[in-house]
Tab-separated table of C-alpha atoms in Angstrom:
chain	number	residue	atom	x	y	z
A	201	MET	CA	0.005	0.055	-0.044
A	202	GLY	CA	1.709	2.950	-1.224
A	203	PRO	CA	0.885	6.712	-1.466
A	204	ALA	CA	-2.130	7.140	-3.684
A	205	THR	CA	-2.757	10.902	-4.010
A	206	PHE	CA	-0.329	13.711	-4.641
A	207	GLY	CA	-0.601	15.204	-1.327
A	208	GLU	CA	0.639	11.808	0.192
A	209	TRP	CA	3.435	11.921	-2.325
A	210	VAL	CA	4.251	15.489	-1.109
A	211	THR	CA	4.273	14.322	2.370
A	212	LEU	CA	6.526	11.457	1.634
A	213	GLY	CA	8.931	13.573	-0.293
A	214	SER	CA	9.060	16.172	2.613
A	215	LEU	CA	9.746	13.337	5.074
A	216	LEU	CA	12.613	12.015	2.967
A	217	VAL	CA	14.218	15.722	2.667
A	218	ALA	CA	13.704	16.158	6.418
A	219	LEU	CA	15.457	12.787	7.013
A	220	ILE	CA	18.416	13.656	4.516
A	221	ALA	CA	18.627	17.162	6.162
A	222	LEU	CA	18.773	15.374	9.610
A	223	VAL	CA	21.434	12.887	8.548
A	224	ALA	CA	23.545	15.676	6.975
A	225	ASN	CA	23.317	17.938	9.998
A	226	MET	CA	24.167	14.830	12.185
A	227	GLY	CA	27.319	14.420	10.066
A	228	ARG	CA	28.267	18.068	10.074
A	229	SER	CA	27.776	18.236	13.829
A	230	SER	CA	29.841	15.114	14.306
A	231	LYS	CA	32.576	16.603	12.244
A	232	ALA	CA	32.448	19.738	14.131
A	233	GLU	CA	32.400	17.939	17.478
A	234	HIS	CA	35.522	15.923	16.236
A	235	GLU	CA	37.323	19.059	15.250
A	236	ARG	CA	36.707	20.477	18.758
A	237	ASP	CA	37.923	17.354	20.389
A	238	GLN	CA	40.998	17.438	18.225
A	239	ALA	CA	41.812	20.968	19.055
A	240	MET	CA	41.413	20.229	22.780
A	241	ARG	CA	43.479	17.129	22.517
A	242	ASP	CA	46.000	19.524	20.829
A	243	ARG	CA	45.827	22.061	23.429
A	244	LEU	CA	46.353	19.312	26.194
A	245	ASP	CA	49.466	17.994	24.342
A	246	SER	CA	50.884	21.422	24.283
A	247	ILE	CA	50.060	21.791	27.941
A	248	ARG	CA	51.762	18.476	28.535
A	249	GLU	CA	54.877	19.272	26.634
A	250	THR	CA	55.173	22.639	28.530
A	251	VAL	CA	54.791	20.815	32.019
A	252	GLU	CA	57.524	18.206	30.963
A	253	ARG	CA	59.887	20.977	29.891
A	254	THR	CA	59.174	22.877	33.193
A	255	GLN	CA	59.683	19.765	35.220
A	256	ALA	CA	62.991	19.225	33.604
A	257	THR	CA	64.145	22.721	34.148
A	258	ILE	CA	63.016	22.412	37.948
A	259	ASP	CA	64.864	19.004	38.153
A	260	ARG	CA	68.211	20.774	36.635
A	261	MET	CA	67.873	23.761	38.985
A	262	ASP	CA	67.370	21.541	42.167
A	263	SER	CA	70.424	19.615	40.996
A	264	LYS	CA	72.215	22.903	40.627
A	265	LEU	CA	70.910	23.952	44.126
A	266	ASP	CA	72.152	21.034	45.786
A	267	ASP	CA	75.613	21.496	44.296
A	268	HIS	CA	75.672	25.067	45.383
A	269	GLY	CA	74.630	24.111	48.902
A	270	THR	CA	77.478	21.466	48.993
A	271	ARG	CA	80.017	24.122	47.625
A	272	ILE	CA	78.788	26.709	50.066
A	273	ALA	CA	79.178	24.333	53.082
A	274	ARG	CA	82.911	23.587	51.869
A	275	VAL	CA	83.464	27.254	51.619
A	276	GLU	CA	82.121	28.010	54.993
A	277	GLU	CA	84.460	25.253	56.300
A	278	GLN	CA	87.309	26.667	54.857
A	279	VAL	CA	86.472	29.983	56.176
A	280	ALA	CA	86.128	28.679	59.665
A	281	ALA	CA	89.590	27.017	59.303
A	282	LEU	CA	91.144	30.227	58.034
A	283	GLY	CA	89.632	32.126	60.892
A	284	THR	CA	91.110	29.820	63.309
A	285	ARG	CA	94.440	30.072	61.624
A	286	VAL	CA	94.409	33.959	61.864
A	287	VAL	CA	93.356	33.795	65.519
A	288	ARG	CA	96.230	31.416	66.117
A	289	VAL	CA	98.761	33.612	64.118
A	290	GLU	CA	97.549	36.734	66.099
A	291	HIS	CA	97.925	35.011	69.332
A	292	GLU	CA	101.416	33.714	68.432
A	293	LEU	CA	102.465	37.467	67.327
A	294	ASP	CA	101.017	38.785	70.406
A	295	VAL	CA	103.132	36.395	72.393
A	296	ARG	CA	106.347	37.076	70.490
A	297	LYS	CA	105.617	40.754	70.654
A	298	GLY	CA	105.464	40.344	74.615
A	299	ASN	CA	108.599	38.459	74.430
A	300	GLU	CA	110.706	41.028	72.657
């Protein structure tokens, strides 16, 4: 049992056009959604790369900070040792000066 009148044919044609438009719109919508998702993935990848570079920089700085801390400790020890030597030399000079 098919369409018998012109009005039924027009109605059927309208339904087909609406169905085709709906499918086409879904395809465009899906494509636009995919493009938005891809743009979001690209931004997230960029952020991830920036975070990785930042972390690598922080790791290098942390290592340098540890090295500098070690070097400062050594210099402080040397300064303390030199201070002790200066005090000893001054004392020895004072003793010799008193004997002359």
